[in-house]
Coordinates of C-alpha atoms in Angstrom, one line a residue:
M1 CA 268.1 -120.3 -68.4
S2 CA 266.9 -119.8 -72.0
L3 CA 265.1 -122.3 -74.2
D4 CA 268.3 -123.0 -76.2
E5 CA 270.4 -123.6 -73.1
L6 CA 267.8 -125.9 -71.8
A7 CA 267.7 -127.9 -75.0
D8 CA 271.5 -128.3 -75.3
K9 CA 272.1 -129.4 -71.6
E10 CA 272.6 -133.1 -71.0
P11 CA 270.6 -134.3 -68.0
S12 CA 272.9 -135.6 -65.1
S13 CA 272.2 -138.6 -62.9
S14 CA 271.6 -136.5 -59.9
E15 CA 269.0 -134.5 -61.7
E16 CA 267.5 -137.7 -62.9
V17 CA 267.2 -139.0 -59.3
Q18 CA 265.6 -135.8 -58.1
L19 CA 263.2 -135.6 -61.0
A20 CA 262.1 -139.2 -60.8
P21 CA 260.2 -139.0 -57.5
S22 CA 258.4 -135.8 -58.5
D23 CA 257.1 -137.0 -61.8
S24 CA 253.6 -137.1 -60.6
K25 CA 253.9 -133.5 -59.3
F26 CA 254.9 -132.1 -62.6
R27 CA 252.2 -134.0 -64.4
S28 CA 249.6 -132.6 -62.1
I29 CA 250.6 -129.0 -62.5
G30 CA 251.2 -129.2 -66.3
P31 CA 249.0 -126.7 -68.2
A32 CA 245.7 -128.0 -69.4
P33 CA 244.3 -127.1 -72.9
I34 CA 242.5 -123.7 -72.6
P35 CA 240.0 -122.5 -75.2
I36 CA 241.0 -119.2 -76.8
P37 CA 238.2 -116.6 -76.6
A38 CA 240.4 -113.8 -77.9
P39 CA 243.6 -113.5 -79.9
P40 CA 246.5 -114.8 -77.8
S41 CA 249.3 -112.5 -76.8
I42 CA 253.0 -113.1 -77.5
R43 CA 253.6 -113.6 -73.8
S44 CA 251.1 -116.4 -73.5
L45 CA 252.5 -118.1 -76.5
V46 CA 256.0 -118.1 -75.1
D47 CA 254.8 -119.4 -71.8
S48 CA 253.0 -122.3 -73.6
V49 CA 256.0 -123.2 -75.7
S50 CA 258.3 -123.2 -72.5
D51 CA 255.8 -125.5 -70.7
E52 CA 255.7 -127.8 -73.7
R53 CA 259.6 -127.9 -73.9
V54 CA 259.9 -128.7 -70.2
N55 CA 257.4 -131.6 -70.5
V56 CA 259.2 -132.9 -73.5
D57 CA 262.6 -132.9 -71.6
I58 CA 261.0 -134.6 -68.6
V59 CA 259.6 -137.3 -70.8
A60 CA 263.0 -137.7 -72.5
S61 CA 264.8 -138.0 -69.1
H62 CA 262.4 -140.7 -68.0
Q63 CA 263.1 -142.5 -71.2
S64 CA 266.9 -142.3 -70.8
E65 CA 266.6 -143.6 -67.3
N66 CA 264.9 -146.6 -68.5
G67 CA 267.5 -147.1 -71.2
S68 CA 264.9 -146.5 -74.0
I69 CA 266.0 -143.0 -75.2
S70 CA 266.1 -142.6 -79.0
T71 CA 266.9 -140.1 -81.6
A72 CA 263.1 -139.9 -82.5
S73 CA 262.3 -138.1 -79.2
S74 CA 265.0 -135.4 -79.7
T75 CA 263.9 -135.0 -83.3
G76 CA 260.2 -134.5 -82.2
S77 CA 261.3 -131.8 -79.6
L78 CA 263.1 -129.9 -82.4
E79 CA 260.1 -130.1 -84.6
S80 CA 257.8 -129.0 -81.8
E81 CA 260.1 -126.0 -81.1
K82 CA 260.2 -125.1 -84.8
A83 CA 256.4 -125.3 -85.0
A84 CA 256.1 -123.0 -82.0
Y85 CA 258.3 -120.3 -83.5
E86 CA 256.3 -120.6 -86.7
F87 CA 253.1 -120.1 -84.8
L88 CA 254.6 -117.0 -83.1
A89 CA 255.4 -115.5 -86.4
Q90 CA 251.8 -115.9 -87.7
T91 CA 249.0 -113.3 -87.3
P92 CA 246.4 -114.1 -84.5
V93 CA 243.3 -116.1 -85.3
R94 CA 241.5 -114.6 -88.4
S95 CA 238.1 -115.6 -87.4
T96 CA 238.4 -113.7 -84.1
D97 CA 239.5 -110.6 -86.0
A98 CA 236.4 -110.8 -88.2
H99 CA 234.2 -110.9 -85.0
L100 CA 236.0 -107.9 -83.6
V101 CA 235.4 -105.9 -86.9
E102 CA 231.8 -106.8 -86.9
F103 CA 231.4 -105.8 -83.2
S104 CA 233.1 -102.4 -83.8
E105 CA 230.8 -101.7 -86.8
A106 CA 227.7 -102.5 -84.6
M107 CA 228.9 -100.2 -81.9
R108 CA 229.4 -97.4 -84.4
T109 CA 225.9 -97.9 -85.8
V110 CA 224.5 -97.8 -82.2
A111 CA 226.4 -94.6 -81.5
K112 CA 225.0 -93.0 -84.7
A113 CA 221.4 -94.0 -83.7
L114 CA 221.8 -92.6 -80.2
R115 CA 223.1 -89.4 -81.6
R116 CA 220.1 -89.1 -84.0
V117 CA 217.7 -89.8 -81.2
A118 CA 219.2 -87.1 -79.1
E119 CA 219.1 -84.6 -81.9
G120 CA 215.5 -85.5 -82.7
K121 CA 214.4 -85.1 -79.1
A122 CA 215.9 -81.7 -78.9
A123 CA 214.3 -80.7 -82.2
A124 CA 210.9 -82.0 -81.1
Q125 CA 211.1 -80.0 -77.9
A126 CA 211.9 -76.8 -79.7
E127 CA 209.2 -77.5 -82.2
A128 CA 206.6 -78.2 -79.5
A129 CA 207.5 -74.9 -77.8
E130 CA 207.2 -73.0 -81.1
W131 CA 203.8 -74.5 -81.9
K132 CA 202.5 -73.8 -78.4
R133 CA 203.4 -70.1 -78.9
K134 CA 201.7 -70.1 -82.3
Y135 CA 198.6 -71.7 -80.9
E136 CA 198.3 -69.2 -78.1
L137 CA 198.6 -66.4 -80.6
E138 CA 195.9 -68.0 -82.7
T139 CA 193.6 -68.4 -79.7
A140 CA 194.1 -64.8 -78.7
H141 CA 193.5 -63.6 -82.3
K142 CA 190.2 -65.5 -82.5
Q143 CA 188.9 -64.2 -79.2
Q144 CA 189.7 -60.6 -80.2
S145 CA 188.0 -61.0 -83.6
K146 CA 184.9 -62.3 -81.9
I147 CA 184.7 -59.5 -79.5
K148 CA 185.2 -56.8 -82.2
G149 CA 183.2 -58.3 -85.0
Y150 CA 180.2 -59.9 -83.4
N151 CA 179.9 -58.1 -80.0
S152 CA 180.3 -61.3 -78.1
C153 CA 180.1 -61.3 -74.4
I154 CA 182.9 -63.8 -73.9
S155 CA 186.1 -62.4 -72.3
N156 CA 189.7 -62.7 -73.3
D157 CA 190.6 -63.6 -69.7
L158 CA 190.8 -67.4 -69.5
D159 CA 190.4 -67.3 -65.7
K160 CA 187.1 -65.5 -66.0
L161 CA 185.9 -68.1 -68.6
A162 CA 186.9 -70.9 -66.3
S163 CA 185.0 -69.3 -63.4
Q164 CA 181.9 -69.3 -65.5
L165 CA 182.1 -73.0 -66.2
T166 CA 182.4 -74.0 -62.6
L167 CA 179.6 -74.7 -60.1
E168 CA 178.7 -71.6 -58.1
T169 CA 176.5 -71.4 -55.0
P170 CA 173.9 -68.6 -54.8
A171 CA 173.2 -66.6 -51.7
P172 CA 170.6 -68.1 -49.4
D173 CA 168.5 -65.0 -49.4
Q174 CA 168.4 -64.6 -53.1
L175 CA 164.9 -64.6 -54.6
G176 CA 165.4 -64.3 -58.3
C177 CA 167.5 -66.2 -60.8
C178 CA 171.2 -66.4 -59.9
G179 CA 172.5 -65.5 -63.3
K180 CA 171.6 -64.5 -66.8
H181 CA 172.8 -67.6 -68.5
G182 CA 172.3 -70.4 -66.0
I183 CA 169.6 -72.4 -64.1
C184 CA 169.2 -71.7 -60.4
A185 CA 168.2 -74.5 -58.0
H186 CA 167.2 -72.7 -54.8
E187 CA 163.6 -72.0 -55.9
V188 CA 162.8 -75.6 -56.5
L189 CA 164.9 -77.3 -53.9
Q190 CA 162.8 -76.3 -50.9
D191 CA 160.1 -78.9 -49.9
E192 CA 156.7 -77.2 -50.0
V193 CA 154.4 -77.3 -46.9
P194 CA 150.7 -76.2 -47.4
G195 CA 149.5 -73.4 -45.2
P196 CA 151.5 -71.1 -42.9
I197 CA 154.7 -72.4 -41.4
P198 CA 155.3 -71.6 -37.7
R199 CA 159.0 -71.1 -37.2
S200 CA 159.1 -72.2 -33.6
N201 CA 157.3 -75.5 -33.5
H202 CA 157.4 -76.8 -37.1
K203 CA 159.8 -79.7 -37.7
V204 CA 162.6 -78.7 -40.1
V205 CA 162.6 -80.9 -43.2
G206 CA 166.0 -81.7 -44.7
R207 CA 166.7 -80.7 -48.3
K208 CA 169.4 -80.8 -50.9
A209 CA 172.0 -78.1 -51.2
S210 CA 171.3 -75.6 -53.9
F211 CA 173.6 -75.0 -56.8
K212 CA 173.7 -73.3 -60.2
L213 CA 174.9 -74.5 -63.6
S214 CA 176.6 -71.9 -65.8
W215 CA 177.8 -71.8 -69.4
G216 CA 179.5 -69.3 -71.6
C217 CA 176.9 -67.1 -73.3
N218 CA 176.5 -66.4 -77.1
G219 CA 177.6 -69.9 -77.9
D220 CA 181.3 -69.8 -76.9
K221 CA 181.6 -73.2 -78.4
N222 CA 178.7 -73.8 -80.7
G223 CA 176.5 -70.7 -80.8
Q224 CA 173.6 -72.3 -78.9
H225 CA 172.1 -71.6 -75.5
K226 CA 172.4 -74.9 -73.8
H227 CA 170.1 -74.2 -70.9
D228 CA 167.2 -74.9 -73.2
F229 CA 168.3 -78.6 -73.3
V230 CA 168.7 -79.1 -69.5
S231 CA 165.8 -79.7 -67.1
F232 CA 166.2 -79.4 -63.3
E233 CA 164.0 -80.5 -60.5
K234 CA 164.6 -81.3 -56.8
G235 CA 168.4 -81.2 -57.4
D236 CA 168.3 -83.7 -60.1
I237 CA 169.8 -82.9 -63.5
T238 CA 168.7 -84.5 -66.8
T239 CA 169.3 -83.8 -70.5
A240 CA 166.6 -86.0 -71.7
E241 CA 165.0 -83.2 -73.8
R242 CA 168.1 -82.8 -75.9
S243 CA 167.7 -86.1 -77.7
N244 CA 164.1 -85.6 -78.8
K245 CA 163.9 -81.9 -79.2
Q246 CA 163.0 -80.7 -82.7
I247 CA 164.0 -77.1 -83.5
L248 CA 161.2 -74.9 -84.8
L249 CA 161.6 -71.5 -86.5
K250 CA 158.7 -69.0 -86.1
W251 CA 158.8 -65.6 -87.8
E252 CA 158.4 -62.6 -85.5
S253 CA 157.8 -60.5 -88.6
P254 CA 157.1 -61.6 -92.2
P255 CA 160.2 -62.1 -94.3
Q256 CA 160.8 -59.4 -96.9
T257 CA 163.8 -60.6 -98.9
V258 CA 164.7 -63.9 -100.5
L259 CA 168.1 -64.9 -102.0
F260 CA 168.1 -67.4 -104.9
I261 CA 171.2 -69.6 -105.4
T262 CA 170.9 -71.8 -108.5
K263 CA 172.9 -74.6 -110.1
P264 CA 174.7 -73.3 -113.2
N265 CA 174.4 -74.6 -116.8
S266 CA 170.9 -76.1 -116.4
N267 CA 168.0 -75.1 -118.5
S268 CA 165.4 -76.6 -116.2
V269 CA 166.8 -74.8 -113.3
R270 CA 166.9 -71.5 -115.2
V271 CA 163.2 -71.9 -116.2
L272 CA 162.1 -72.8 -112.6
C273 CA 164.1 -69.9 -111.1
A274 CA 162.3 -67.4 -113.4
E275 CA 158.9 -68.8 -112.5
M276 CA 159.5 -68.8 -108.8
V277 CA 160.9 -65.3 -108.8
R278 CA 157.8 -64.0 -110.7
W279 CA 155.4 -65.7 -108.4
L280 CA 157.1 -64.4 -105.2
R281 CA 157.2 -60.9 -106.6
E282 CA 153.6 -60.8 -107.8
S283 CA 151.8 -62.8 -105.1
K284 CA 154.0 -62.1 -102.0
N285 CA 155.7 -58.8 -102.9
I286 CA 159.1 -60.3 -101.9
N287 CA 162.3 -58.5 -102.7
I288 CA 164.6 -60.8 -104.7
F289 CA 168.4 -61.1 -104.6
V290 CA 170.2 -63.3 -107.1
E291 CA 173.9 -63.9 -108.1
P292 CA 175.3 -61.6 -110.8
R293 CA 175.2 -64.5 -113.3
V294 CA 171.6 -65.3 -112.6
R295 CA 170.5 -61.6 -112.9
K296 CA 172.2 -61.4 -116.3
E297 CA 170.4 -64.6 -117.5
L298 CA 167.0 -63.3 -116.3
L299 CA 167.5 -59.9 -118.0
T300 CA 168.5 -61.6 -121.2
E301 CA 165.3 -63.6 -121.1
D302 CA 162.9 -60.7 -120.2
S303 CA 163.4 -57.1 -119.1
Y304 CA 160.6 -57.7 -116.6
Y305 CA 163.2 -59.0 -114.1
N306 CA 164.8 -55.6 -113.7
F307 CA 163.6 -55.5 -110.1
V308 CA 166.0 -58.3 -109.2
Q309 CA 169.0 -57.2 -107.1
T310 CA 172.5 -58.5 -106.9
W311 CA 175.9 -57.5 -105.5
D312 CA 179.0 -56.1 -107.1
N313 CA 182.0 -56.9 -104.9
D314 CA 183.1 -59.0 -101.9
E315 CA 182.3 -56.2 -99.4
E316 CA 178.6 -56.3 -100.3
I317 CA 178.7 -60.2 -99.9
K318 CA 180.0 -59.7 -96.3
M319 CA 176.9 -57.6 -95.5
L320 CA 174.4 -59.9 -97.3
H321 CA 173.2 -61.5 -94.1
T322 CA 171.9 -58.2 -92.9
K323 CA 169.6 -57.9 -96.0
V324 CA 168.4 -61.4 -96.7
D325 CA 165.7 -63.2 -94.6
L326 CA 165.6 -66.5 -96.5
I327 CA 167.7 -68.4 -99.0
V328 CA 166.3 -70.6 -101.7
T329 CA 168.6 -73.0 -103.5
L330 CA 167.7 -74.8 -106.7
G331 CA 170.1 -77.7 -107.3
G332 CA 171.7 -80.4 -105.3
D333 CA 173.9 -80.6 -102.2
G334 CA 176.7 -78.8 -104.0
T335 CA 174.4 -75.8 -104.4
V336 CA 173.7 -75.8 -100.7
L337 CA 177.5 -75.9 -100.0
W338 CA 178.0 -73.0 -102.3
A339 CA 175.3 -71.0 -100.7
A340 CA 176.8 -71.6 -97.2
S341 CA 180.3 -70.5 -98.4
L342 CA 178.9 -67.0 -99.3
F343 CA 178.4 -66.3 -95.6
K344 CA 181.3 -66.1 -93.3
G345 CA 179.2 -65.1 -90.3
P346 CA 175.5 -65.7 -89.6
V347 CA 173.5 -67.6 -92.2
P348 CA 169.8 -67.1 -93.0
P349 CA 167.5 -70.1 -93.1
V350 CA 168.0 -72.2 -96.3
V351 CA 165.1 -73.8 -98.2
A352 CA 166.7 -76.4 -100.5
F353 CA 164.8 -77.7 -103.5
A354 CA 165.9 -81.0 -104.9
L355 CA 167.2 -80.6 -108.5
G356 CA 170.3 -82.8 -108.1
S357 CA 171.2 -86.5 -108.0
L358 CA 171.3 -87.5 -104.3
G359 CA 170.0 -84.6 -102.2
F360 CA 170.9 -85.3 -98.5
M361 CA 170.3 -81.6 -97.7
T362 CA 167.6 -80.9 -100.3
P363 CA 164.3 -82.4 -99.0
F364 CA 161.9 -80.1 -100.9
P365 CA 160.4 -81.3 -104.2
S366 CA 160.3 -78.6 -106.8
E367 CA 156.9 -79.6 -108.2
Q368 CA 155.1 -78.2 -105.1
Y369 CA 157.2 -75.1 -104.6
R370 CA 154.1 -72.8 -104.1
E371 CA 152.6 -74.7 -101.3
L372 CA 155.9 -75.4 -99.7
L373 CA 157.1 -71.7 -99.8
D374 CA 153.8 -70.6 -98.4
N375 CA 154.3 -72.9 -95.4
V376 CA 157.9 -71.6 -94.9
L377 CA 157.0 -67.9 -95.2
N378 CA 154.1 -68.2 -92.8
G379 CA 155.8 -70.5 -90.4
P380 CA 156.6 -72.1 -88.0
F381 CA 158.6 -74.9 -89.6
S382 CA 161.3 -77.4 -88.5
I383 CA 165.0 -76.6 -89.1
T384 CA 168.2 -78.5 -88.8
L385 CA 171.2 -76.6 -87.4
R386 CA 174.2 -77.9 -89.4
N387 CA 177.5 -77.1 -87.8
R388 CA 180.4 -75.9 -89.9
I389 CA 184.1 -76.3 -89.3
Q390 CA 186.3 -73.3 -89.1
C391 CA 189.9 -73.9 -90.5
H392 CA 192.9 -71.7 -90.1
V393 CA 196.2 -72.3 -92.1
I394 CA 199.3 -71.4 -90.2
R395 CA 202.5 -71.2 -92.2
D396 CA 205.9 -72.1 -90.7
A397 CA 207.3 -68.9 -92.2
A398 CA 205.0 -66.9 -90.0
K399 CA 207.3 -67.0 -86.9
D400 CA 206.0 -63.9 -85.1
E401 CA 202.4 -63.5 -86.5
I402 CA 199.5 -65.6 -87.7
M403 CA 197.9 -65.4 -91.1
T404 CA 195.7 -62.4 -91.5
E405 CA 193.5 -64.1 -94.1
E406 CA 189.9 -65.1 -93.3
P407 CA 189.4 -68.7 -92.1
F408 CA 187.9 -71.3 -94.4
L409 CA 184.4 -72.5 -93.4
V410 CA 183.3 -76.0 -94.5
L411 CA 179.9 -77.5 -94.2
N412 CA 180.9 -81.0 -95.2
E413 CA 184.6 -81.7 -94.6
V414 CA 188.2 -80.6 -94.9
T415 CA 190.4 -83.1 -96.6
I416 CA 194.2 -83.4 -96.3
D417 CA 195.8 -85.7 -98.9
R418 CA 199.2 -86.3 -100.5
G419 CA 198.2 -84.7 -103.9
I420 CA 200.4 -85.9 -106.8
S421 CA 203.2 -87.1 -104.5
S422 CA 204.0 -90.8 -104.6
Y423 CA 205.0 -90.7 -100.8
L424 CA 202.6 -91.6 -98.0
T425 CA 201.0 -88.6 -96.2
N426 CA 202.8 -88.0 -92.9
L427 CA 200.6 -85.9 -90.5
E428 CA 200.8 -85.3 -86.8
V429 CA 197.4 -84.7 -85.2
Y430 CA 196.8 -83.0 -81.8
C431 CA 193.4 -82.7 -80.0
D432 CA 193.5 -79.6 -77.8
S433 CA 196.8 -80.2 -76.0
S434 CA 196.9 -84.0 -76.4
F435 CA 198.7 -85.9 -79.1
V436 CA 196.3 -88.1 -81.0
T437 CA 198.3 -90.0 -83.7
C438 CA 200.5 -89.8 -86.7
V439 CA 198.6 -90.4 -89.9
Q440 CA 200.4 -92.4 -92.5
G441 CA 198.4 -93.2 -95.6
D442 CA 196.6 -91.4 -98.4
G443 CA 195.3 -88.6 -96.1
L444 CA 192.8 -87.5 -93.5
I445 CA 189.2 -86.3 -93.4
I446 CA 187.9 -84.0 -90.7
S447 CA 184.1 -83.9 -91.3
T448 CA 181.0 -82.4 -89.8
T449 CA 178.0 -84.6 -88.9
S450 CA 176.3 -83.2 -92.0
G451 CA 179.2 -84.4 -94.1
S452 CA 179.2 -87.9 -92.6
T453 CA 177.3 -89.2 -95.6
A454 CA 179.8 -87.7 -98.1
Y455 CA 183.5 -88.3 -98.4
S456 CA 183.8 -89.6 -94.8
L457 CA 181.3 -92.4 -95.5
A458 CA 183.1 -93.4 -98.7
A459 CA 186.4 -93.7 -96.7
G460 CA 184.8 -95.9 -94.1
G461 CA 183.3 -93.5 -91.6
S462 CA 180.0 -93.8 -89.8
M463 CA 176.7 -92.1 -90.8
V464 CA 175.8 -89.6 -88.1
H465 CA 172.6 -87.6 -87.5
P466 CA 173.3 -84.0 -88.5
Q467 CA 172.2 -82.6 -85.2
V468 CA 174.6 -84.8 -83.2
P469 CA 177.3 -82.4 -81.9
G470 CA 180.6 -83.9 -83.0
I471 CA 183.5 -83.9 -85.3
L472 CA 184.3 -86.9 -87.5
F473 CA 188.0 -88.1 -87.7
T474 CA 188.4 -90.5 -90.7
P475 CA 191.7 -91.7 -92.2
I476 CA 191.9 -92.2 -96.0
C477 CA 193.5 -95.7 -96.8
P478 CA 195.7 -95.7 -93.6
H479 CA 198.9 -97.8 -93.6
S480 CA 197.6 -99.7 -90.5
L481 CA 194.7 -102.1 -90.2
S482 CA 194.0 -100.9 -86.6
F483 CA 193.5 -97.3 -87.6
R484 CA 189.7 -96.9 -87.2
P485 CA 187.6 -93.7 -87.6
L486 CA 186.7 -91.6 -84.5
I487 CA 183.9 -89.3 -83.5
L488 CA 185.1 -86.4 -81.3
P489 CA 183.1 -83.9 -79.2
E490 CA 182.2 -80.6 -80.9
Y491 CA 184.1 -78.3 -78.5
V492 CA 187.6 -79.7 -79.2
T493 CA 190.2 -78.0 -81.4
L494 CA 192.2 -80.2 -83.8
R495 CA 195.7 -79.3 -85.1
V496 CA 197.0 -81.2 -88.1
Q497 CA 200.7 -80.6 -88.7
V498 CA 203.1 -81.6 -91.5
P499 CA 206.3 -82.6 -89.6
Y500 CA 209.7 -81.3 -90.7
N501 CA 210.9 -84.8 -91.6
S502 CA 208.0 -85.4 -94.0
R503 CA 209.1 -86.7 -97.4
G504 CA 206.6 -84.5 -99.3
A505 CA 204.1 -81.7 -98.9
A506 CA 200.3 -82.2 -98.2
W507 CA 197.3 -80.6 -99.8
A508 CA 194.1 -79.4 -98.0
S509 CA 190.7 -79.0 -99.7
F510 CA 187.8 -77.2 -98.1
D511 CA 184.5 -78.7 -99.3
G512 CA 186.3 -79.7 -102.5
K513 CA 187.7 -76.3 -103.3
D514 CA 190.2 -73.6 -102.2
R515 CA 193.0 -76.1 -102.4
Q516 CA 196.0 -75.1 -100.2
Q517 CA 199.5 -76.6 -100.1
L518 CA 200.8 -77.5 -96.6
S519 CA 204.7 -77.7 -96.6
P520 CA 206.7 -79.3 -93.9
G521 CA 206.2 -77.2 -90.8
D522 CA 202.8 -75.8 -91.8
A523 CA 199.7 -76.7 -89.8
L524 CA 195.9 -76.6 -90.1
I525 CA 193.8 -75.7 -87.0
C526 CA 190.1 -76.9 -87.1
S527 CA 187.2 -76.1 -84.7
I528 CA 183.5 -75.8 -84.8
S529 CA 182.4 -72.4 -86.1
P530 CA 179.9 -70.4 -83.9
W531 CA 177.7 -69.9 -87.0
P532 CA 175.8 -73.0 -88.1
V533 CA 173.7 -73.3 -91.3
P534 CA 170.0 -73.6 -90.6
T535 CA 168.2 -75.7 -93.2
A536 CA 164.5 -76.0 -93.4
C537 CA 163.0 -79.5 -93.0
L538 CA 160.2 -81.0 -95.0
V539 CA 158.9 -82.9 -92.0
D540 CA 161.5 -82.8 -89.3
S541 CA 165.2 -83.3 -88.9
T542 CA 165.0 -87.0 -88.1
T543 CA 162.4 -88.0 -90.7
D544 CA 164.4 -86.1 -93.4
F545 CA 167.6 -87.8 -92.4
F546 CA 166.3 -91.3 -92.7
R547 CA 164.5 -90.4 -95.9
S548 CA 167.8 -89.2 -97.4
I549 CA 169.8 -92.4 -96.5
H550 CA 166.9 -94.7 -97.7
E551 CA 166.3 -92.9 -101.0
G552 CA 169.8 -91.6 -101.6
L553 CA 172.0 -94.4 -100.4
H554 CA 169.4 -97.3 -100.6
W555 CA 170.6 -98.1 -97.1
N556 CA 169.9 -101.8 -96.1
L557 CA 167.9 -102.4 -99.2
R558 CA 167.5 -106.1 -100.0
K559 CA 164.9 -108.6 -101.0
S560 CA 162.8 -110.0 -98.1
Q561 CA 163.3 -113.7 -97.2
S562 CA 160.7 -115.9 -98.8
F563 CA 158.6 -118.2 -96.6
D564 CA 158.0 -121.7 -98.0
G565 CA 157.9 -123.8 -94.9
P566 CA 154.9 -125.4 -93.2
R567 CA 152.3 -123.1 -91.5
D568 CA 150.6 -123.8 -88.2

């Protein structure tokens, strides 16, 4: 029966009698008000209106039974039915629609983010594989160049190198040293017993097992024979000598050739250089090499200096280390940096005279140059081995080959900054095969321990003794308060890469010059060079270091506290 038929039908007396006893039943099963969590469907609205009409008819029948039916009840039912139809014609709840739209937008945003994450992960995996291949090519190229150029005894086979770095056990009947570049233990492990030892009745004394320590020769990592710094006795290993060992240089034959490197545009330096060259030539019969600029200045002053030699091209500079026994610099630390940059391979000892402002690497006073040069030429004298960082730039465009240009060698630091860009520098840093961090800020400084008192110190890095083997990792104004400087071991290889999603390019400077642009995808590989710069010491390495930070930086300089209290 439809709603219209149910509304027009007059209730009969029999129906009234049947409905009266079950009034409580209909009231108990009547629909209760239900909250609407979602837009109601048409079917649910029809059912609710039907239930409401049935309840209204039941109430009307009860009222007619009691003789109290009125026209107001029928009018109310008609109004209720009209309101129901009007509600059916309306659109579902608008507030619920707004929530649905917002929810769908949120789901669309999440889908986009997940898609970007998947694409980024795939791109990162492809990029990591590409850089692994480039790094292997770079490593193979470096090993081949060392073997061909410097007659090094290291091998390209990584398995052979690994076997050299492991602990090996010598044969029990071996009498001599187990290897050319190691320390054998079997000669000192056996407990000594005075007099002849009968094999039959002498009690056997227990001893430690013998072993050998081996390293790569010719300085596979830092150009030094490390067995000089290790002592061995009764199976116990100690490196106590390394911390207090001063390095002395003693001439096996008198030096014959001296190279002068001078600070330009200084009249006092020009006069001193001419005086020192004349004295060395006349009193010591020393051959003199100077820069082309300096030779021209000397000949302009006096034709006497015609004996001074120089070079004409870069090929002669490459062979300069085979002719020069000693380098004399007249200037400041910048002059020492320039002298070191002329030598891509071995560097002769450097005697640096202080004619600059600070002078961390120039301990010799120019007023006493005759006495000081006498001591150096006669020897022995203390030297400081200052490590240099070797830097290779790898372009993203070089897919199948590495750069053929020579690496950059720095004595102080290599700096990667954002240049004129207004964006933060975005750099990914790897140490060997491990990810270190992502640098976001003004840039990054990779410094030697000799350069720890230069740009790295100004950026918040620590002061480090120049003979401490290490690499300083110092951020420049990082965008994080917890980004603190690091000191890494000397044997690691650092790779600084500009990611593809970087907003701008980066710029690399090597000891403040040779500025190179690093575009997204380019990388810079840094490691310790096998050729350090030996600088002569006025006293010794440690004394000169503390003198430089006291006099140059006025380190911890303050007035002493006054004592005005009672005395005992």
